[in-house]
Coordinates of N, CA and C in Angstrom, one line a residue:
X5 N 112.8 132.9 28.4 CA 113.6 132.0 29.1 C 113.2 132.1 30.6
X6 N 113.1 131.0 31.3 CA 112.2 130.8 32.4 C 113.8 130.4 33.6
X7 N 113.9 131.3 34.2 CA 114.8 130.9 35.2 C 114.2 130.2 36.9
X8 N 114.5 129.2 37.1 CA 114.0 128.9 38.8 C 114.8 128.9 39.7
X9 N 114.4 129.7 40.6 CA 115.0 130.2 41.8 C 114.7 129.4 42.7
X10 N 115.9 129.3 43.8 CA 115.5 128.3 45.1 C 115.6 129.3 46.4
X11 N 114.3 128.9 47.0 CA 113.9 129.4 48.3 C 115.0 129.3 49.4
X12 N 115.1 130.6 50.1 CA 116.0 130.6 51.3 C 116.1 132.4 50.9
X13 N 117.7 132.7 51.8 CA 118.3 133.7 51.4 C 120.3 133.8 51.3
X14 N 120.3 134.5 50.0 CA 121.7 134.4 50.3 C 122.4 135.7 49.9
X15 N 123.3 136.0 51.3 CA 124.1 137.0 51.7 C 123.0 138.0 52.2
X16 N 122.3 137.6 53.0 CA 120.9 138.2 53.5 C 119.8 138.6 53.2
X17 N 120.1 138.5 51.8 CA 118.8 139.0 51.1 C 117.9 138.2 50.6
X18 N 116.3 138.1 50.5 CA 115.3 137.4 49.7 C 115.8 136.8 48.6
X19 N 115.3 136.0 48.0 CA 115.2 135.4 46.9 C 114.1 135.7 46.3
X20 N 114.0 135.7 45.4 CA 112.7 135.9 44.5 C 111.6 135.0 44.7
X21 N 111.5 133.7 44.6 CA 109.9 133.5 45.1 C 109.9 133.7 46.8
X22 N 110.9 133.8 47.5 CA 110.9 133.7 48.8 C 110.1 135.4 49.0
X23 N 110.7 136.6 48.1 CA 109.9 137.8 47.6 C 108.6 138.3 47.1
X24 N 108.2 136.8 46.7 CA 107.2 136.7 45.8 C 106.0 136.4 47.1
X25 N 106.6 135.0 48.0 CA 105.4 135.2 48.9 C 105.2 136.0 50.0
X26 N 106.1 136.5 50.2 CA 105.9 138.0 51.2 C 104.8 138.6 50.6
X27 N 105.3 139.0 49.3 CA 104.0 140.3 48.7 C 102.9 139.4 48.2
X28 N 102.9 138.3 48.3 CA 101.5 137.6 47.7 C 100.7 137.6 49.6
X29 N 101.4 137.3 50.6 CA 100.7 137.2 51.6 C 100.7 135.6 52.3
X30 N 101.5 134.9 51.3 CA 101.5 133.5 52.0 C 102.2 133.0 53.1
X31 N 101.8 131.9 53.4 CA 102.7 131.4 54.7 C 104.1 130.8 53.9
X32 N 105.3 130.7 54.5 CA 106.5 130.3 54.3 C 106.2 128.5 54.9
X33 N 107.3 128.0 55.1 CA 107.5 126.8 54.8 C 107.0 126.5 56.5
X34 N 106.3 125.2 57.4 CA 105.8 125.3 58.5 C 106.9 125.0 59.2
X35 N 107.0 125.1 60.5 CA 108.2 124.7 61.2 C 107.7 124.0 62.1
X36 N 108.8 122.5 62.5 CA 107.7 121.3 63.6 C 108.0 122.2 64.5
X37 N 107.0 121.8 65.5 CA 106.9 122.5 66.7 C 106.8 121.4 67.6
X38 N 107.8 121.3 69.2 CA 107.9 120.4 69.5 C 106.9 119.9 70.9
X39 N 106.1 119.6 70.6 CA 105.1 119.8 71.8 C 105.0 118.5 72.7
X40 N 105.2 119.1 74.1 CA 105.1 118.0 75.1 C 103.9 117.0 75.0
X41 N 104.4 115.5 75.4 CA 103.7 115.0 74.9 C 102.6 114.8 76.5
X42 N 101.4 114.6 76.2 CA 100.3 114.4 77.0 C 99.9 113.4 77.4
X43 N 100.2 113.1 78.8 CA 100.3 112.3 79.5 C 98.8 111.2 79.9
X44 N 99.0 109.9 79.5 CA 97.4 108.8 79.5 C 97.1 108.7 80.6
X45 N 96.4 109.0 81.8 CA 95.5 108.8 83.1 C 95.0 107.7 82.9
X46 N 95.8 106.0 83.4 CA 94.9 104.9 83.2 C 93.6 105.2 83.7
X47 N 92.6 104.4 83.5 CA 91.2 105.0 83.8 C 91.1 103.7 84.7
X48 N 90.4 103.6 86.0 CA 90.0 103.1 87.3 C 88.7 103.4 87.5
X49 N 88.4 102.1 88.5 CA 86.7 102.3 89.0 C 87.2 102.2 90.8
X50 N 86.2 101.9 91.3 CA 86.0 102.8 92.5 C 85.3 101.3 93.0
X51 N 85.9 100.8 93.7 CA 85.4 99.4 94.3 C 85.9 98.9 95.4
X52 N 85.5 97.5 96.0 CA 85.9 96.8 97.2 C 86.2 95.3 96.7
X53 N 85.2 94.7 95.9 CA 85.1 93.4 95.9 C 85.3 92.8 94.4
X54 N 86.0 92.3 94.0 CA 86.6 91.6 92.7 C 86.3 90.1 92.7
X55 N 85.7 89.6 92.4 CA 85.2 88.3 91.5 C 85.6 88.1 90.6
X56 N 86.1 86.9 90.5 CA 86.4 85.9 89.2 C 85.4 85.3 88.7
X57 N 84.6 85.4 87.9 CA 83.7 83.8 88.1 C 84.2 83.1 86.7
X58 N 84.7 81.8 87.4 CA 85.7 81.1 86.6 C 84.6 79.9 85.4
X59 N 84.8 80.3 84.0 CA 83.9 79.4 83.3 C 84.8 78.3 83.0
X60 N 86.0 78.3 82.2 CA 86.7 77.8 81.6 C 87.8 77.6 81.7
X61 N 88.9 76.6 82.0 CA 90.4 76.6 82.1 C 91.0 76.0 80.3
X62 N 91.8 75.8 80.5 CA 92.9 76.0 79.2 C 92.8 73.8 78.9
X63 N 91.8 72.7 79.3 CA 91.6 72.0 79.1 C 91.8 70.7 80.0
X64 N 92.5 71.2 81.4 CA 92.4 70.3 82.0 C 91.4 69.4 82.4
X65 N 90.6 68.0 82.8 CA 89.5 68.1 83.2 C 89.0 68.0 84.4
X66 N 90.1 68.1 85.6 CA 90.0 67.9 87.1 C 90.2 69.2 87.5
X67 N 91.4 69.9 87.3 CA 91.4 70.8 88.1 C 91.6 72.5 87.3
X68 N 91.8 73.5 88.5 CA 92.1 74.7 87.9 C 92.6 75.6 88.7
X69 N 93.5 76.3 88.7 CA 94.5 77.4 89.4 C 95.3 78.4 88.5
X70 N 96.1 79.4 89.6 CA 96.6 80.2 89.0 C 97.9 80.0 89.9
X71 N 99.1 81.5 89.6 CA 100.1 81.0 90.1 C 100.3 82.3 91.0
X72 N 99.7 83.5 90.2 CA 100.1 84.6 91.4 C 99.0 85.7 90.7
X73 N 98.6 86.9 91.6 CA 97.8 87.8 90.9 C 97.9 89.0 91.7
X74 N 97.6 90.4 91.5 CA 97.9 91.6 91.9 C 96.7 92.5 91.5
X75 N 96.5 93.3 92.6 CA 95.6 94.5 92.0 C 96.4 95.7 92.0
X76 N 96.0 96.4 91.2 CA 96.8 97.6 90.9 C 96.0 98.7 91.1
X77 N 96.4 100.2 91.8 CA 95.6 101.2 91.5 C 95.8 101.8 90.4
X78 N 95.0 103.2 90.4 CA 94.9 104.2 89.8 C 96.2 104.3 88.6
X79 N 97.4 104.3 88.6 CA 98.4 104.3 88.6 C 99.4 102.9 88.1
X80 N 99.0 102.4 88.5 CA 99.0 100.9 87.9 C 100.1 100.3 88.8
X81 N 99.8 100.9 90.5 CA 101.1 100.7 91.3 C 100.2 99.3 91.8
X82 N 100.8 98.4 92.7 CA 100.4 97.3 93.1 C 100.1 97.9 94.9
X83 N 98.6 97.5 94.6 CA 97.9 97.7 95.7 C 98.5 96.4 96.6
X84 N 99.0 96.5 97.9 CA 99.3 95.2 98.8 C 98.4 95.8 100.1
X85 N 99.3 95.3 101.3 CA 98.7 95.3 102.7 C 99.4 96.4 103.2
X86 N 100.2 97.3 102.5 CA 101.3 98.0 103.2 C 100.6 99.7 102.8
X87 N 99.7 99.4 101.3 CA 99.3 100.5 100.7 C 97.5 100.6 101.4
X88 N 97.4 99.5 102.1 CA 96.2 99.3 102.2 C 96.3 99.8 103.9
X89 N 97.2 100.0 104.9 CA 97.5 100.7 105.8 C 97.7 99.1 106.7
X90 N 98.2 98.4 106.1 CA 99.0 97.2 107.1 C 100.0 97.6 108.2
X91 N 100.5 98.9 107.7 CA 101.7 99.3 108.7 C 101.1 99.7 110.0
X92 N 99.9 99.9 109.9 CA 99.1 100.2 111.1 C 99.0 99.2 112.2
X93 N 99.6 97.9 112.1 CA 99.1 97.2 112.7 C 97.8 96.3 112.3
X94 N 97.5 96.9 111.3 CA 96.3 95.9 110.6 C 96.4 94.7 110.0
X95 N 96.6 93.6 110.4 CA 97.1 92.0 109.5 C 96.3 91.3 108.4
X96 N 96.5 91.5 107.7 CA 96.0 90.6 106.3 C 94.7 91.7 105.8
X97 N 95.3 92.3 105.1 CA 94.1 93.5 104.2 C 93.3 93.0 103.1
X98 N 94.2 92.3 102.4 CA 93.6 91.9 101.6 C 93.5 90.6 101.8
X99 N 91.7 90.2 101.3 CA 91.4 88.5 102.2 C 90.9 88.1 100.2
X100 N 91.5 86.8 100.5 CA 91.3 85.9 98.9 C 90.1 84.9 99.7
X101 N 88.6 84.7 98.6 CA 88.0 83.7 99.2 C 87.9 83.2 97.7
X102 N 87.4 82.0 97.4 CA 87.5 80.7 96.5 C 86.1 79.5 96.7
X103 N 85.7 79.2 95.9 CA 85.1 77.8 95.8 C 85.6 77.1 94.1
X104 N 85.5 76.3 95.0 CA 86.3 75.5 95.7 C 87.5 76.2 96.5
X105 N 87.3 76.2 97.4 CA 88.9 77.0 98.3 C 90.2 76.7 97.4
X106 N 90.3 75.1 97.7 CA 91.7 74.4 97.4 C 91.2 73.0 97.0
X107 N 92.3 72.4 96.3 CA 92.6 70.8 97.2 C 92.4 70.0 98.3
X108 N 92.5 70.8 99.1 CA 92.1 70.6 100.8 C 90.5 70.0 101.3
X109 N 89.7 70.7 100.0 CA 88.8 69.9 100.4 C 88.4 69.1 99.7
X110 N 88.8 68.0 99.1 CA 88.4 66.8 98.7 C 88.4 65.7 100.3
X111 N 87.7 64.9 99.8 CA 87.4 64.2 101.6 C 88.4 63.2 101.2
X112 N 89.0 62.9 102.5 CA 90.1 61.9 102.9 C 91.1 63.1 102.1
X113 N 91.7 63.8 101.8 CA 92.8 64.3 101.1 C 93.2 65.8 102.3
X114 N 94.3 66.0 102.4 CA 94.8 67.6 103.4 C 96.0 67.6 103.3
X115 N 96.9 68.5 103.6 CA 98.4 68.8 103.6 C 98.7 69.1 102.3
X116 N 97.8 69.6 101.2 CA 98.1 70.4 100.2 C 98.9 71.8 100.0
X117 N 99.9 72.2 100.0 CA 100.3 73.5 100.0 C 100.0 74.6 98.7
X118 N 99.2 74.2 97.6 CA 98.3 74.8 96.5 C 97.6 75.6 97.2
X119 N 97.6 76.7 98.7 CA 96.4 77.3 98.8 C 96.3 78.4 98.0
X120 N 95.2 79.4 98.4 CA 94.5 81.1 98.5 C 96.5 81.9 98.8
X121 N 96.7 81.4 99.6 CA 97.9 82.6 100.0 C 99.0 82.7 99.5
X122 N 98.8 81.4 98.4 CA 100.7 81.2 97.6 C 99.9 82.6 96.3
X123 N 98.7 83.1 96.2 CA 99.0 83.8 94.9 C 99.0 85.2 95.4
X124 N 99.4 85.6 96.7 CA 99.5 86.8 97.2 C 101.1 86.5 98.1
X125 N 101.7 85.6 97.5 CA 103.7 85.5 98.3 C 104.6 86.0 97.3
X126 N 104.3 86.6 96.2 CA 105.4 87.3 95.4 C 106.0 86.6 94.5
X127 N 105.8 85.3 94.5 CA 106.7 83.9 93.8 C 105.9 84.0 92.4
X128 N 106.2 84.9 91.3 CA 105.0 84.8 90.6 C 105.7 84.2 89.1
X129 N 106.7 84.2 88.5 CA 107.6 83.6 87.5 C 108.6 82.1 88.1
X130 N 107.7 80.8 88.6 CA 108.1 79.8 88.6 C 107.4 79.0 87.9
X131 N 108.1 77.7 88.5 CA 107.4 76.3 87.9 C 106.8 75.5 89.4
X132 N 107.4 76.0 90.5 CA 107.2 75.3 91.8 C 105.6 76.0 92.3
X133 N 105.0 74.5 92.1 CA 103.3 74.6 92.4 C 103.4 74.6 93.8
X134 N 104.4 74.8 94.6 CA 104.4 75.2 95.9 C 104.0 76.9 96.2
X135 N 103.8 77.5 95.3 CA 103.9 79.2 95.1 C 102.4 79.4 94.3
X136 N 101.6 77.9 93.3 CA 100.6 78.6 93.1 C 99.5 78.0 93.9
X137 N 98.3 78.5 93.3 CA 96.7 77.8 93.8 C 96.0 76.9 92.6
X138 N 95.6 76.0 93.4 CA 95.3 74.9 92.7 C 93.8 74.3 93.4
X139 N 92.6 74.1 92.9 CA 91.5 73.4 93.6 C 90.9 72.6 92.4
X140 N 90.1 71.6 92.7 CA 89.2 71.1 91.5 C 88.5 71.7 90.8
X141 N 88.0 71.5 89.8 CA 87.3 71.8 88.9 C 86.1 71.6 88.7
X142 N 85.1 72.5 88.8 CA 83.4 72.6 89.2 C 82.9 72.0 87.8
X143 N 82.1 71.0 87.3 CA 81.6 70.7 86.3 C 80.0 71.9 86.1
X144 N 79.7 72.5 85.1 CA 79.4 73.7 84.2 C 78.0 73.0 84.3
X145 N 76.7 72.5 85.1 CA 76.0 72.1 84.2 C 74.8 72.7 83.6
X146 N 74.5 74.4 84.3 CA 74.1 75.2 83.1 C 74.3 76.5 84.0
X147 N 74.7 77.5 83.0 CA 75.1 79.2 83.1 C 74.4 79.4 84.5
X148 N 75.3 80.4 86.0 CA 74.8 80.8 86.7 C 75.5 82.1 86.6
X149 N 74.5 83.1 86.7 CA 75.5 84.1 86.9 C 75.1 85.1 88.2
X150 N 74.5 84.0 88.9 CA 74.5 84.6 90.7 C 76.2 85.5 90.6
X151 N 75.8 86.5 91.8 CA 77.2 87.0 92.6 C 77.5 86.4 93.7
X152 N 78.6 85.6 93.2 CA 78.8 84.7 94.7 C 79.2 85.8 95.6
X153 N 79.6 85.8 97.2 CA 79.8 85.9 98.0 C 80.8 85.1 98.8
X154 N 81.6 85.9 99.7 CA 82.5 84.8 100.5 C 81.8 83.8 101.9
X155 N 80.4 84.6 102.0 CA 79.4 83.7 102.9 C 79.0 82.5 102.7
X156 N 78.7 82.5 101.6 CA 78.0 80.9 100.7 C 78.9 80.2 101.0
X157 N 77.9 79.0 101.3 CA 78.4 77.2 101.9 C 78.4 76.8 100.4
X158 N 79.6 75.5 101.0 CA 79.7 74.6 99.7 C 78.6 74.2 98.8
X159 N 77.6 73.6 99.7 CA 76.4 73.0 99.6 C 75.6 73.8 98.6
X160 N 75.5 75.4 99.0 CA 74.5 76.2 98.2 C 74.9 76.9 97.0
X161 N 76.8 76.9 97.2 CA 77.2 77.6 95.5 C 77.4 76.3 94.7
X162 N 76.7 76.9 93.3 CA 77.0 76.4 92.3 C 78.4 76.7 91.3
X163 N 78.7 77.7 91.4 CA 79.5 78.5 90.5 C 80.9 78.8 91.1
X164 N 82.1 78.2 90.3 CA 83.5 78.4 90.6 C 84.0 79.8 90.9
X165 N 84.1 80.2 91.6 CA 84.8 81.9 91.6 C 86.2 81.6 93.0
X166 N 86.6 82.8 92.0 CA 88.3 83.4 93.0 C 87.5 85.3 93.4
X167 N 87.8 85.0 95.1 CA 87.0 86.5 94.9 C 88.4 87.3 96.0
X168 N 88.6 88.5 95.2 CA 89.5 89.5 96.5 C 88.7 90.8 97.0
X169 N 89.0 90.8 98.3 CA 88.0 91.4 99.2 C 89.3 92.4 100.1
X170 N 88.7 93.8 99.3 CA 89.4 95.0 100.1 C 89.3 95.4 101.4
X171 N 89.3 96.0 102.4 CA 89.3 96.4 103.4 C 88.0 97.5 103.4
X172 N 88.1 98.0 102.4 CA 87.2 99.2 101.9 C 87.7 99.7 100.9
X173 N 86.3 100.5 100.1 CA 86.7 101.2 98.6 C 87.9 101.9 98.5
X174 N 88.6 101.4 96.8 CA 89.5 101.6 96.3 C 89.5 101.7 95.3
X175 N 90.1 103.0 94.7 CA 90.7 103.0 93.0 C 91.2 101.9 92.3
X176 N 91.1 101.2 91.5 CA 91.4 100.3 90.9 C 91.9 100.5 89.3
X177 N 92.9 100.1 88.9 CA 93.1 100.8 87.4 C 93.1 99.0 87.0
X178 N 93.6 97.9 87.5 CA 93.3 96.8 86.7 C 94.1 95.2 87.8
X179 N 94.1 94.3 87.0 CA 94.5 93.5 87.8 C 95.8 92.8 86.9
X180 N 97.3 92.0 87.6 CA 98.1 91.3 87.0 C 98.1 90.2 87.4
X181 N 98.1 89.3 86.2 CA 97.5 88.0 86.8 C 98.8 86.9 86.1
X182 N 99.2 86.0 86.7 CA 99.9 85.0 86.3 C 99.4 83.2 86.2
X183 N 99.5 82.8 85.3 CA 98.6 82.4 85.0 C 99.2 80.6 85.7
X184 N 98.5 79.0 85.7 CA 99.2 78.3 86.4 C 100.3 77.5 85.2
X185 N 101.1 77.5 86.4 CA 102.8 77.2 85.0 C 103.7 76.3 85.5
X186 N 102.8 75.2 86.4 CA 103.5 73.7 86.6 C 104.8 73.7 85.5
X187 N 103.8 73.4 84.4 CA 105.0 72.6 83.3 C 103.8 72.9 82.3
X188 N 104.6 72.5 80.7 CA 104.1 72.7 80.0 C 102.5 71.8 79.8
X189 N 102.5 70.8 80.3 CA 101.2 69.9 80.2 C 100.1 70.4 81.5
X190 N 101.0 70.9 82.5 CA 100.0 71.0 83.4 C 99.4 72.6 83.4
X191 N 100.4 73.2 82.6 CA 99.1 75.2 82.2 C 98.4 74.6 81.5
X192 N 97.6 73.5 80.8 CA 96.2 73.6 81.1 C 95.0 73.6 82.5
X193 N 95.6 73.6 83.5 CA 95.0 73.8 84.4 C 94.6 74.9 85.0
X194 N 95.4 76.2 84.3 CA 95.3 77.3 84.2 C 94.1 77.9 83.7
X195 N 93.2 79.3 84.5 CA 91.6 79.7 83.9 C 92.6 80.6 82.3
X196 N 91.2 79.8 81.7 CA 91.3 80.5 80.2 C 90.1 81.4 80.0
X197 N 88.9 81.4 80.9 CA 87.6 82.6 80.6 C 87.2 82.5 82.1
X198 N 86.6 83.8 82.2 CA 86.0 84.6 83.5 C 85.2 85.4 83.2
X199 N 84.6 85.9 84.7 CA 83.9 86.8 84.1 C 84.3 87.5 85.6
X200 N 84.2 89.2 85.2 CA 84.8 90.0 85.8 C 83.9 90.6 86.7
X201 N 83.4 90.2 88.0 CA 82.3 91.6 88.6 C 83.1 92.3 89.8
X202 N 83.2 93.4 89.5 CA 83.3 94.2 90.7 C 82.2 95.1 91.5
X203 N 82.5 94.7 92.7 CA 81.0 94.5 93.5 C 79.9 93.7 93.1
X204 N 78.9 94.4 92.4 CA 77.7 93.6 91.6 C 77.9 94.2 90.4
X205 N 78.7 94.7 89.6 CA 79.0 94.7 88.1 C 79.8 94.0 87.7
X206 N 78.8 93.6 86.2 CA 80.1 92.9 85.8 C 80.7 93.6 84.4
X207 N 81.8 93.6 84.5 CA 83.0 94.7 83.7 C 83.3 93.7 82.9
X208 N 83.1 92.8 82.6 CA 83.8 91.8 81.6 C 83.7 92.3 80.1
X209 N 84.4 91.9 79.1 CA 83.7 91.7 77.6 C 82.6 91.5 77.3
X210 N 82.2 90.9 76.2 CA 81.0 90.4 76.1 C 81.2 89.2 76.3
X211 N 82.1 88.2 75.6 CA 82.2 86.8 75.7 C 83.1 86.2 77.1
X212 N 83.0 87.4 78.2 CA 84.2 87.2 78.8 C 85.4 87.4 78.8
X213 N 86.4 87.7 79.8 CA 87.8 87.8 80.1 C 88.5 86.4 79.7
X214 N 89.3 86.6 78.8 CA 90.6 85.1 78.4 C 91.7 85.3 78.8
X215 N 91.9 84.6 80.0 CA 93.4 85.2 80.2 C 94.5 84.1 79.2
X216 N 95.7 84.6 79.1 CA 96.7 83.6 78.2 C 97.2 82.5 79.2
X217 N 97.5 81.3 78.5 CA 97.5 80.3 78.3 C 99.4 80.2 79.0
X218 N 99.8 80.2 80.7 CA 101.4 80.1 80.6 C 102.0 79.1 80.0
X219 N 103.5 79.5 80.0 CA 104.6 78.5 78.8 C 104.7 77.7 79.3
X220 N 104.8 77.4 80.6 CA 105.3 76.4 81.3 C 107.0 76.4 81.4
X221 N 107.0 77.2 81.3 CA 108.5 77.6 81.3 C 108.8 79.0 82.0
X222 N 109.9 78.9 82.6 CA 110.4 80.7 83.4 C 111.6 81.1 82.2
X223 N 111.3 81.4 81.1 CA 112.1 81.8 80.5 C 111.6 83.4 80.6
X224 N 111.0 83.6 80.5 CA 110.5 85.3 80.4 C 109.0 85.3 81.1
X225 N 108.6 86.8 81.4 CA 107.8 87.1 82.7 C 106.3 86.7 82.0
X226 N 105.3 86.1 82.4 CA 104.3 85.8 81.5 C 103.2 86.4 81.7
X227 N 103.6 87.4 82.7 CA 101.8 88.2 83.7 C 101.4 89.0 82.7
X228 N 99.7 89.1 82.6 CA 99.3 89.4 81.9 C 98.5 90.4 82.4
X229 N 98.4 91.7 81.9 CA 97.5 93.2 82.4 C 96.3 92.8 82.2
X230 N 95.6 92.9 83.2 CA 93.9 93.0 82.8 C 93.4 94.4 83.0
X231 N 93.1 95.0 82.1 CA 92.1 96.6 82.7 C 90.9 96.6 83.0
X232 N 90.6 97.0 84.7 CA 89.2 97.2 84.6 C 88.7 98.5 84.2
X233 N 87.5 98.4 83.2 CA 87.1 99.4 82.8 C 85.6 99.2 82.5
X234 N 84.8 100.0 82.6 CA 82.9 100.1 82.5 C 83.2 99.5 81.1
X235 N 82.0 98.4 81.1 CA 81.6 97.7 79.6 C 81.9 98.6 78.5
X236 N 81.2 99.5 78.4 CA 81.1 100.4 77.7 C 82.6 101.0 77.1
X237 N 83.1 100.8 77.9 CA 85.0 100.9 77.4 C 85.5 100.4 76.4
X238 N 85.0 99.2 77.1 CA 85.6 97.8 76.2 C 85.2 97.3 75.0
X239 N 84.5 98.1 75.0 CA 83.5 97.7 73.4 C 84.4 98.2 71.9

């Protein structure tokens, strides 16, 4: 007759197989062990100059904008003019350049308030296109993947880009971008593909950066994280 014993001890003493693995040499039952957990170090590149080069918006066929956008360091804190040593007396650290700038430059047309500086005023969860950027839309008529510059004349760029231009090199862990959110008809006017260069790299995907498509609505926050990270990351 085979009796079975349950592991532990009672009134101090062993139990029999709990006796048994002592003298066999085994380990007892494991105990969790509660280990701190280990902290993610977003990963950052080391740059100055951020380009968009804008292929695609979400299907408008005239125009294309955004509504607000941010760079973030290391940390994923929001790099402004204040982190960039504005308090110094230094005015406007970070400079937004564009081709098409705006609106503004269609001939006979001005007094558009869609510029470069509504996506750096904080206004970034509306509907009032008084807060985003808005310019025409460059017709595609074959692949350039020059690095624009904020030097280049109208005349000589081909290619749509949003470019931000640091003061000097900076850690960068990624960018938050809000996308354009008129109304529901008009976020197709919003960029749906880019391509990512920082300095003369370009960090994008393979098929490109997609940013999402806003609701057209302020019901909830719609900014979307972009990480910059070496191709090789992203793969």
């Amino acid at each position: 007759r085979f009796v079975t014993a349950k592991v532990g001890h009672r009134n101090g003493q062993p139990q029999p197989q709990q006796q048994q693995l002592q003298a066999w040499n085994l380990p007892g039952p494991r105990k969790k062990e509660n280990k701190p957990a280990i902290p993610i170090r977003p990963v950052s590149m080391l740059g100055k100059r951020i380009t968009l080069v804008i292929e695609e918006n979400w299907g408008d066929p005239h125009y294309v904008g955004l509504t607000g956008i941010q760079v973030l360091g290391p940390n994923l804190e929001r790099i402004d003019d204040s982190a960039l040593g504005a308090a110094n007396n230094q005015h406007g650290m970070l400079q937004l350049h564009a081709f098409p700038r705006d609106m503004n430059v269609i001939p006979g047309y001005s007094g558009d308030t869609r510029t470069l500086d509504k996506l750096l005023d904080g206004v970034n969860c509306t509907n009032d296109d008084n807060h985003m950027w808005l310019a025409p839309k460059l017709k595609r008529e074959k692949k350039d993947n020059r690095q624009p510059t904020e030097q280049q004349s109208s005349k000589a760029a081909r290619t749509q880009f949003l470019q931000i231009l640091l003061p000097k090199e900076h850690l960068i862990g990624g960018l938050r971008i809000w996308n354009y959110n008129k109304s529901e008809k008009d976020a197709r006017r919003g960029i749906k593909r880019c391509r990512i260069i920082l300095d003369k790299v370009d960090i994008s995907p393979e098929n490109g950066q997609i940013f999402h498509k806003a609701p057209g609505t302020v019901d909830y926050d719609f900014s979307q994280f972009i990480p910059l990270k070496p191709r090789a990351e992203l793969a």
